[in-house]
Short mmCIF file of C-alpha atoms and ligand atoms in Angstrom, two decimals:
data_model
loop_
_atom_site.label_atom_id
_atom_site.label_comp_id
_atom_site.label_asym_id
_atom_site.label_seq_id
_atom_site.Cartn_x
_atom_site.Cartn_y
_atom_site.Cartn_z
CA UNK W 17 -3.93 -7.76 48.51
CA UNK W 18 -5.04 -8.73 45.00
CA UNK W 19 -7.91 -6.28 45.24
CA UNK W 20 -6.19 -3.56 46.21
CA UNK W 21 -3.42 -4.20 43.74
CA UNK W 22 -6.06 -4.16 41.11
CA UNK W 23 -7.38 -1.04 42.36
CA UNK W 24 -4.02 0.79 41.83
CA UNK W 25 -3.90 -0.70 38.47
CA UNK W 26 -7.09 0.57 37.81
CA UNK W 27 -5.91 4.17 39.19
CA UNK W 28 -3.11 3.56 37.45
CA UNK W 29 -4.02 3.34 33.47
CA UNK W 30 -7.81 5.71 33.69
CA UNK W 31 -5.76 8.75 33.29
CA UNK W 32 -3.55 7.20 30.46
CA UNK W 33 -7.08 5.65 29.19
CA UNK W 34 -8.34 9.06 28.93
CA UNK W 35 -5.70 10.93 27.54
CA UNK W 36 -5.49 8.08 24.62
CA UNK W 37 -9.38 8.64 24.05
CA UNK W 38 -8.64 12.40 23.88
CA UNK W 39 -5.85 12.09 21.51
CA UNK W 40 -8.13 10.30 19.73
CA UNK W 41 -10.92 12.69 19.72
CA UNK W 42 -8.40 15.63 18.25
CA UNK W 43 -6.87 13.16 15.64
CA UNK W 44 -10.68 12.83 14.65
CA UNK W 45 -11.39 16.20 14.22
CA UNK W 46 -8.51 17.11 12.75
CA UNK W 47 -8.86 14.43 10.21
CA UNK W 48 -12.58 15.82 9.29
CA UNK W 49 -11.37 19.11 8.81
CA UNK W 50 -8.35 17.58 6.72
CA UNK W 51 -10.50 15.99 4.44
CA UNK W 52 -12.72 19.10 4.08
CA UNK W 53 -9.42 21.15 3.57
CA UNK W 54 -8.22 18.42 0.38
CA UNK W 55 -4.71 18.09 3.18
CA UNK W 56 -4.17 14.34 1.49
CA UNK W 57 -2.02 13.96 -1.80
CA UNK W 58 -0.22 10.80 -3.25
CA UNK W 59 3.22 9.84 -3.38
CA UNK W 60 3.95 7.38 -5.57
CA UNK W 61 6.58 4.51 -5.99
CA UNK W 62 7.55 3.03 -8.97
CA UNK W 63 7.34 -0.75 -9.82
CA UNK W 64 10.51 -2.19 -11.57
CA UNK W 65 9.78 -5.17 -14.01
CA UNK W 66 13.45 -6.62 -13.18
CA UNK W 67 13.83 -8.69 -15.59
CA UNK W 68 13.52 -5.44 -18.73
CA UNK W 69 14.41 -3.05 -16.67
CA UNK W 70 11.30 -1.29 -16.98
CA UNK W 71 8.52 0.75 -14.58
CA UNK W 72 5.78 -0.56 -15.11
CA UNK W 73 3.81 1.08 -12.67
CA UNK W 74 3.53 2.58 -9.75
CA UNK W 75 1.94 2.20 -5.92
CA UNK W 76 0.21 5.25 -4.59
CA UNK W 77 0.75 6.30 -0.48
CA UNK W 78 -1.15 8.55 1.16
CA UNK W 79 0.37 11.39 2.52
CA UNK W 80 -0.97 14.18 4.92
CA UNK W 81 0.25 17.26 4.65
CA UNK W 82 -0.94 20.06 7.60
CA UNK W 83 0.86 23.55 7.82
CA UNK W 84 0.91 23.29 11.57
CA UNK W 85 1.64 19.45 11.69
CA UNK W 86 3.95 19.16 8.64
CA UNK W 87 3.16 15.62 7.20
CA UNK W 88 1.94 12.79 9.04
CA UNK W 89 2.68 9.18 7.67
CA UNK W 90 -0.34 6.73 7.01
CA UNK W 91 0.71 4.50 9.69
CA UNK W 92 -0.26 7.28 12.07
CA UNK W 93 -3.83 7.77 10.53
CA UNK W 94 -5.14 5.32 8.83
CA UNK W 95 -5.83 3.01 11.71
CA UNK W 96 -7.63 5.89 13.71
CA UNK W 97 -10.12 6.57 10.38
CA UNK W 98 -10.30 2.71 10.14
CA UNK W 99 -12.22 3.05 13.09
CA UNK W 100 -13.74 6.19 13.22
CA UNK W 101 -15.18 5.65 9.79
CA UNK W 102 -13.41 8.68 7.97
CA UNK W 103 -11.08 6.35 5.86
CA UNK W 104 -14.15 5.96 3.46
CA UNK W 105 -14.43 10.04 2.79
CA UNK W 106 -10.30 9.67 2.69
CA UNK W 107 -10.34 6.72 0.10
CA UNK W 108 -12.52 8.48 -2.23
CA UNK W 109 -10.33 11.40 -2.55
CA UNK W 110 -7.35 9.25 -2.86
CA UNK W 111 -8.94 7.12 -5.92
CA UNK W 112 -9.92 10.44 -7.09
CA UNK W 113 -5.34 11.33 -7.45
CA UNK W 114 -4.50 8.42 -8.13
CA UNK W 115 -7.63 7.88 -11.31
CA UNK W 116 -6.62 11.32 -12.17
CA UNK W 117 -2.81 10.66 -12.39
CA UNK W 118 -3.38 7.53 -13.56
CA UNK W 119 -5.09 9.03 -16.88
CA UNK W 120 -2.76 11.34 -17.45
CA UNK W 121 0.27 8.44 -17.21
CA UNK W 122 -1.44 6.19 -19.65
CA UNK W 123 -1.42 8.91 -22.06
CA UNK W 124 2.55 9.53 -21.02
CA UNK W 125 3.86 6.08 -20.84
CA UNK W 126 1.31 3.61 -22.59
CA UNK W 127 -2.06 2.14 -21.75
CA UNK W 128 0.35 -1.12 -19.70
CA UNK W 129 1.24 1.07 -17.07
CA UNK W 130 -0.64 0.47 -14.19
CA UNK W 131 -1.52 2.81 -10.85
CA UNK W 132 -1.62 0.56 -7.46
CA UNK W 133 -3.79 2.05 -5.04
CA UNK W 134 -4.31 0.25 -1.00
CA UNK W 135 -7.69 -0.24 -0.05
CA UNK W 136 -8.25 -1.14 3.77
CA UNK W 137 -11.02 -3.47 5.35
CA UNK W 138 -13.46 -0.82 6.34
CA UNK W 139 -13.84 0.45 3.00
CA UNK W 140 -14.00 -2.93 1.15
CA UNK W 141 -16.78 -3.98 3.68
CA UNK W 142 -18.86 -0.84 2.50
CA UNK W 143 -22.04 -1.55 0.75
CA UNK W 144 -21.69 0.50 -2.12
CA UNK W 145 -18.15 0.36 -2.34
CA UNK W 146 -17.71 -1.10 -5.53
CA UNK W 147 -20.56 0.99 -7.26
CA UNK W 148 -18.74 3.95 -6.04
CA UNK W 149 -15.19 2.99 -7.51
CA UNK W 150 -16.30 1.95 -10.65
CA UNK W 151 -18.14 4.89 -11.27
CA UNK W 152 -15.27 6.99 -10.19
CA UNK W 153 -13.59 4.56 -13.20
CA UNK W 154 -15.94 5.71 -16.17
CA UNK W 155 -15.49 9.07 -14.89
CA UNK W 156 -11.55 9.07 -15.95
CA UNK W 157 -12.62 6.37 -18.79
CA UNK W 158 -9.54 4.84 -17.84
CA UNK W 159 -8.77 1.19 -18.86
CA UNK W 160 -9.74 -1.10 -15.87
CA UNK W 161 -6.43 -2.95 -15.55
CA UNK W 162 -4.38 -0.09 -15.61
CA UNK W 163 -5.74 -0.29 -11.60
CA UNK W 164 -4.37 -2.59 -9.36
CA UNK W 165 -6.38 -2.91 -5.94
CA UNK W 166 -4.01 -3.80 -2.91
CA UNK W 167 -5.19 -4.97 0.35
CA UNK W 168 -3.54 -6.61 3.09
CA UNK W 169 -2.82 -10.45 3.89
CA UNK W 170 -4.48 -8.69 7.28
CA UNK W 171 -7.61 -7.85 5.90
CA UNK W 172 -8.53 -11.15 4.50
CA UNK W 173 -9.08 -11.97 8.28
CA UNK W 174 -12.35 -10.01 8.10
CA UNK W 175 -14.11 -12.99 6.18
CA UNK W 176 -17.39 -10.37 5.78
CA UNK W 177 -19.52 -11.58 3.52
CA UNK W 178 -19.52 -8.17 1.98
CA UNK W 179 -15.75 -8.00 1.68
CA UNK W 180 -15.31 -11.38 0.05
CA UNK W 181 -18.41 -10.42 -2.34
CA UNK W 182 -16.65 -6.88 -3.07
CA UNK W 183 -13.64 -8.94 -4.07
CA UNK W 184 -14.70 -10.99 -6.22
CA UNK W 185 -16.83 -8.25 -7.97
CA UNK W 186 -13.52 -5.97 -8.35
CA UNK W 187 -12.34 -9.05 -10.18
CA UNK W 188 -15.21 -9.09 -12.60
CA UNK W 189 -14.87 -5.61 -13.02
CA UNK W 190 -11.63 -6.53 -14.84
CA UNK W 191 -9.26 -4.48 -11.85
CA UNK W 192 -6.31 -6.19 -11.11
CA UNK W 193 -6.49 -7.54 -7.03
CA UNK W 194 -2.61 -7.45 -5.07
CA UNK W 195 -2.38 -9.29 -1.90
CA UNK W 196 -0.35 -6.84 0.20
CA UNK W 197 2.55 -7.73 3.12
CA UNK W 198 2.34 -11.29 2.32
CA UNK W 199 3.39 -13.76 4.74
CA UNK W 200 3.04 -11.02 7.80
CA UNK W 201 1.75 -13.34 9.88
CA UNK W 202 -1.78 -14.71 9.24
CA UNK W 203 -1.07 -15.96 5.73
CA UNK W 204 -3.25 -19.09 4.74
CA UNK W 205 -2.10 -20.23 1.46
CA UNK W 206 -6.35 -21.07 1.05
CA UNK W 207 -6.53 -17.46 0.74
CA UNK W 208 -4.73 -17.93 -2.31
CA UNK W 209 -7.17 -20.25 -3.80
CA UNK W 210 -10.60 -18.51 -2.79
CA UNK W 211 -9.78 -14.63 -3.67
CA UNK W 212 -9.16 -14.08 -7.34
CA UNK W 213 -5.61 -12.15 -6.90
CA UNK W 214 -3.25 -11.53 -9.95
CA UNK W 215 0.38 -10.57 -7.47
CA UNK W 216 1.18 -11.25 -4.60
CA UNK W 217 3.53 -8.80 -2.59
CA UNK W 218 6.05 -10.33 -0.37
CA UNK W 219 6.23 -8.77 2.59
CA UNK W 220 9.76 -6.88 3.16
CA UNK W 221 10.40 -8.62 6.18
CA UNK W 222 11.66 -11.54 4.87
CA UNK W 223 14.21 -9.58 2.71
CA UNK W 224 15.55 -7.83 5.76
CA UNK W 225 18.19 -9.38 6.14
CA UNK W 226 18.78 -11.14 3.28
CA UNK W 227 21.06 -12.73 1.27
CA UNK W 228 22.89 -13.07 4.82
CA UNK W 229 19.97 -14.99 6.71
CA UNK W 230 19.56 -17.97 5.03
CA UNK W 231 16.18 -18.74 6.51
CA UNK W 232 14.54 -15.55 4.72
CA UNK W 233 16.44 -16.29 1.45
CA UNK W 234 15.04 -19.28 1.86
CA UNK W 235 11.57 -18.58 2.27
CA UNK W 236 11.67 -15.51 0.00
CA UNK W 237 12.45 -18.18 -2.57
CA UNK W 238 10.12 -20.76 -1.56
CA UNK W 239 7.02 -18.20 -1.89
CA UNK W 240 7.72 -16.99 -5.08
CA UNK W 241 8.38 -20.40 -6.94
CA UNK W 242 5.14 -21.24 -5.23
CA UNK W 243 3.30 -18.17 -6.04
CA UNK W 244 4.38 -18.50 -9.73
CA UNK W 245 3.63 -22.39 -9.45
CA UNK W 246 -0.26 -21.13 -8.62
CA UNK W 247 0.22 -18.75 -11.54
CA UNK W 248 0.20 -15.34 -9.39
CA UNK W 249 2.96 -12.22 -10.67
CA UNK W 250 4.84 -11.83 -7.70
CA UNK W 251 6.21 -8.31 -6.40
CA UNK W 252 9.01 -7.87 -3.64
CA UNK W 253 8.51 -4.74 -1.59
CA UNK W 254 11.26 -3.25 0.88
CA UNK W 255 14.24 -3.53 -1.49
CA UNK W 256 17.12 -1.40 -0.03
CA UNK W 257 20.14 -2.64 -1.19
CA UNK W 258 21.89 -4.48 -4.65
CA UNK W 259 22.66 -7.78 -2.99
CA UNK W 260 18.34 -7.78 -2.33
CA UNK W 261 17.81 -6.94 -5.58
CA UNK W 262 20.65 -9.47 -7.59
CA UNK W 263 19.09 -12.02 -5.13
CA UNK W 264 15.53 -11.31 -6.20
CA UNK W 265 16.79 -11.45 -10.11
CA UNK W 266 18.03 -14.98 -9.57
CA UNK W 267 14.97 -16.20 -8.09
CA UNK W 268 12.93 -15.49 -10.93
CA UNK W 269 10.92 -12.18 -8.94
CA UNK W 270 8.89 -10.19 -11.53
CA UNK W 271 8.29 -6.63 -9.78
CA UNK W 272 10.69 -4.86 -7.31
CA UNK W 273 9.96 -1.69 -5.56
CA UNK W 274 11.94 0.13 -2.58
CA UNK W 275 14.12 2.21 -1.85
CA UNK W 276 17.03 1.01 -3.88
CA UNK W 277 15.23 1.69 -6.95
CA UNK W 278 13.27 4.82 -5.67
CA UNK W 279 11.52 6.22 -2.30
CA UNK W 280 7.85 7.69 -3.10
CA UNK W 281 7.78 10.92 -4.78
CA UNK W 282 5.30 13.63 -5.38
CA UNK W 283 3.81 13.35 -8.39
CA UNK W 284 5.63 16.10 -10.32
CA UNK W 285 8.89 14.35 -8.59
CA UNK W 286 7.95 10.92 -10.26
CA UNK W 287 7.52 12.18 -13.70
CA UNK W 288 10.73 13.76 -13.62
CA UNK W 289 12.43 10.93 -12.28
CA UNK W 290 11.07 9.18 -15.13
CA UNK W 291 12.11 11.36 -17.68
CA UNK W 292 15.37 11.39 -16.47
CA UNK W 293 15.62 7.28 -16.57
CA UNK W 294 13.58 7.27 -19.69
CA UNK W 295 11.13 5.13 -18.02
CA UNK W 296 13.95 1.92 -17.25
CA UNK W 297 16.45 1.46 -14.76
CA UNK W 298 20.09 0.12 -15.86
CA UNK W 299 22.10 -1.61 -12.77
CA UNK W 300 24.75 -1.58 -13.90
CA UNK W 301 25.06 2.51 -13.72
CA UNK W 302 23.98 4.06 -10.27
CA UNK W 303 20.18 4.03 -10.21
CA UNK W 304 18.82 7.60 -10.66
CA UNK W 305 16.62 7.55 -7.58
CA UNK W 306 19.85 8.28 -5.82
CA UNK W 307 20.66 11.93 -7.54
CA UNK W 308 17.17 13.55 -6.15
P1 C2E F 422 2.20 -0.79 2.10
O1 C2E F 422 1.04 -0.76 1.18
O2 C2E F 422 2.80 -2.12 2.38
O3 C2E F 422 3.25 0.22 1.48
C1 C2E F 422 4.63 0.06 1.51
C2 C2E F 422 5.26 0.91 2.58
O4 C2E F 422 6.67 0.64 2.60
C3 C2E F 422 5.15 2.41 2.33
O5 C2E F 422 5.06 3.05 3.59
C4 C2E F 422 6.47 2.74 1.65
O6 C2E F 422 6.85 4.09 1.78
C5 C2E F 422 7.41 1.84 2.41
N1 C2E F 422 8.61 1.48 1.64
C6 C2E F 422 8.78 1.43 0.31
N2 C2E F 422 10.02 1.01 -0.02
C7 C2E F 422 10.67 0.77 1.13
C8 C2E F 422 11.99 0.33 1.46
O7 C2E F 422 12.83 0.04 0.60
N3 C2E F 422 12.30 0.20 2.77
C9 C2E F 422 11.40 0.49 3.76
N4 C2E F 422 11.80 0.38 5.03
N5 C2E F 422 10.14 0.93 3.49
C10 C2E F 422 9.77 1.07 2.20
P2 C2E F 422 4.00 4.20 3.88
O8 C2E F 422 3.87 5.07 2.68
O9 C2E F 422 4.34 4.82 5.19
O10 C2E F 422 2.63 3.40 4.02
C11 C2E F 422 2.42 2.51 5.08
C12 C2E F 422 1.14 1.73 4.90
O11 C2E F 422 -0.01 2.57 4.97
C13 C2E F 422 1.02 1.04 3.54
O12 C2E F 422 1.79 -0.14 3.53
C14 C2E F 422 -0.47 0.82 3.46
O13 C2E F 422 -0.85 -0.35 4.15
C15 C2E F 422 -1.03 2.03 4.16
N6 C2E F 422 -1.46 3.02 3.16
C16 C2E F 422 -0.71 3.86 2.41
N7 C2E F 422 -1.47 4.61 1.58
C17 C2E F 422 -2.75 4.22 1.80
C18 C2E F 422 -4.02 4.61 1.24
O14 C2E F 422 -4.14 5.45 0.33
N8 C2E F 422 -5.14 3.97 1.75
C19 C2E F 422 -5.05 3.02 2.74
N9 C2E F 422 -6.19 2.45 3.17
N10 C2E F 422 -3.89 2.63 3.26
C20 C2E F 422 -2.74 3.21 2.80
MG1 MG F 423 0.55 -1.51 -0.58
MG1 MG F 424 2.96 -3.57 0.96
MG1 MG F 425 4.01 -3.59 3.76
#
């Protein structure tokens, strides 16, 4: 019967309920004693301007590094301390890398290059979040736009108050404001027109396959004459191969970054990459990225 059918599938998943509630419980702890530890560093990927040839800047990633566990990517975390609360104690210590590399890169490469740093809902919804970045800011004295705040198309679904307030405060704080993995699936172009962004980041699933699929060419195309039509910089993320990046170089695309430039490095990687490329990237010789 339908009852007892229901049973079994009730028999059925508590055990797997349980051992999913566990794992989470040891993810949790480990995480607190990971952030008590300093386990979390920065890897950083640089930002091509394609049309100079020049990086421009960089995105920071979170990376957790655990003797026992080796290194854990964020995709594996960060949702758990979304929910758990941690990612606020974990986002302060990864503004406090990326304000501290950030200050020392200025000084290196010129106030215009800029750190990006990902932000995620939880942390933008927090009361004091703002008060606590900025002051993390004067700290470093670094120049406000050198910092570029990235959240996700995603998060924009949370339509706090608070977050949308935060927002438009980082704005008036003069920090520059990304909108991350656009088009992954909840996109409103409105969003567009209430949040005060400066790029948009086009998500690298519409490059997959491109220039083969024509529908992703297509609307890889279409969003970034639009996005510059509404006046936004636009960056494409995911870019693997040459044909990507010619493609993105005839549509007009300001920013590249992926893996056919560079893959994140440490930062003592990334400064040597860049001395080795002298801070620009010529095509038409192998891209460095490739020799580390
Ligand atoms: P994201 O912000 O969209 O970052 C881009 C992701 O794409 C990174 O993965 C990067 O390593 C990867 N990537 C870069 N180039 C290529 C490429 O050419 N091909 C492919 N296949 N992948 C490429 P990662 O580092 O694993 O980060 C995953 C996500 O975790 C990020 O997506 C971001 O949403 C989140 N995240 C990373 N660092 C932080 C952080 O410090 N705080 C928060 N809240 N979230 C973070
Ligand atoms: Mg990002
Ligand atoms: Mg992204
Ligand atoms: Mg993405």
């Amino acid at each position: 019967s339908a009852k007892k059918a229901g049973r079994n599938c009730h028999r059925y998943f508590e055990p797997q309920m349980n051992k999913w509630a566990e794992k989470r419980l040891e993810i949790s702890s480990r995480l607190r004693k990971a952030i008590s530890e300093n386990e979390f560093t920065i890897y950083c990927q640089p930002l091509l301007n394609i049309k100079t040839g020049k990086v421009v800047g960089a995105e920071a990633l979170i990376r957790w590094f655990n003797k026992e566990e080796g290194v854990t990517p964020p995709d594996n975390f960060i949702p758990i301390s979304e929910e758990n609360g941690l990612i606020v104690a974990i986002g302060d210590q990864v503004a406090e890398l990326v304000l501290a590399t950030a200050v020392k890169w200025e000084m290196t490469w010129g106030s215009s290059f800029r750190m990006a740093i990902n932000i995620s809902a939880r942390e933008l919804r927090e009361a004091n979040f703002v008060d606590r970045i900025s002051r993390q800011i004067k700290k470093y004295n670094i120049r406000k736009s050198s910092i570029e705040i990235e959240v996700t198309e995603r998060l924009l679904l949370d339509k706090s108050d608070k977050s949308v307030e935060n927002l438009l405060k980082l704005s008036l704080l003069g920090l520059r404001l990304s909108l991350d993995d656009f088009g992954t699936g909840y996109s409103s172009l409105s969003y567009l027109q209430k949040y005060p962004f400066s790029t948009l980041k086009l998500d690298r699933s519409f490059l997959k396959k491109v220039p083969h699929d024509r529908k992703g060419a297509a609307l890889s195309s279409a969003i970034i004459h639009l996005a510059h039509s509404l006046g936004f910089e636009v960056i494409a993320e995911g870019v693997e191969t040459e044909a990507q990046y010619r493609f993105l170089e005839q549509e007009g695309c300001d920013i590249v970054q992926g893996f056919y430039i560079a893959k994140p490095m440490s930062v003592q990687d990334f400064e040597r990459w860049m001395e080795q490329c002298c801070g620009s990237v010529d095509f038409d010789t192998p891209p460095p990225a490739k020799q580390i």
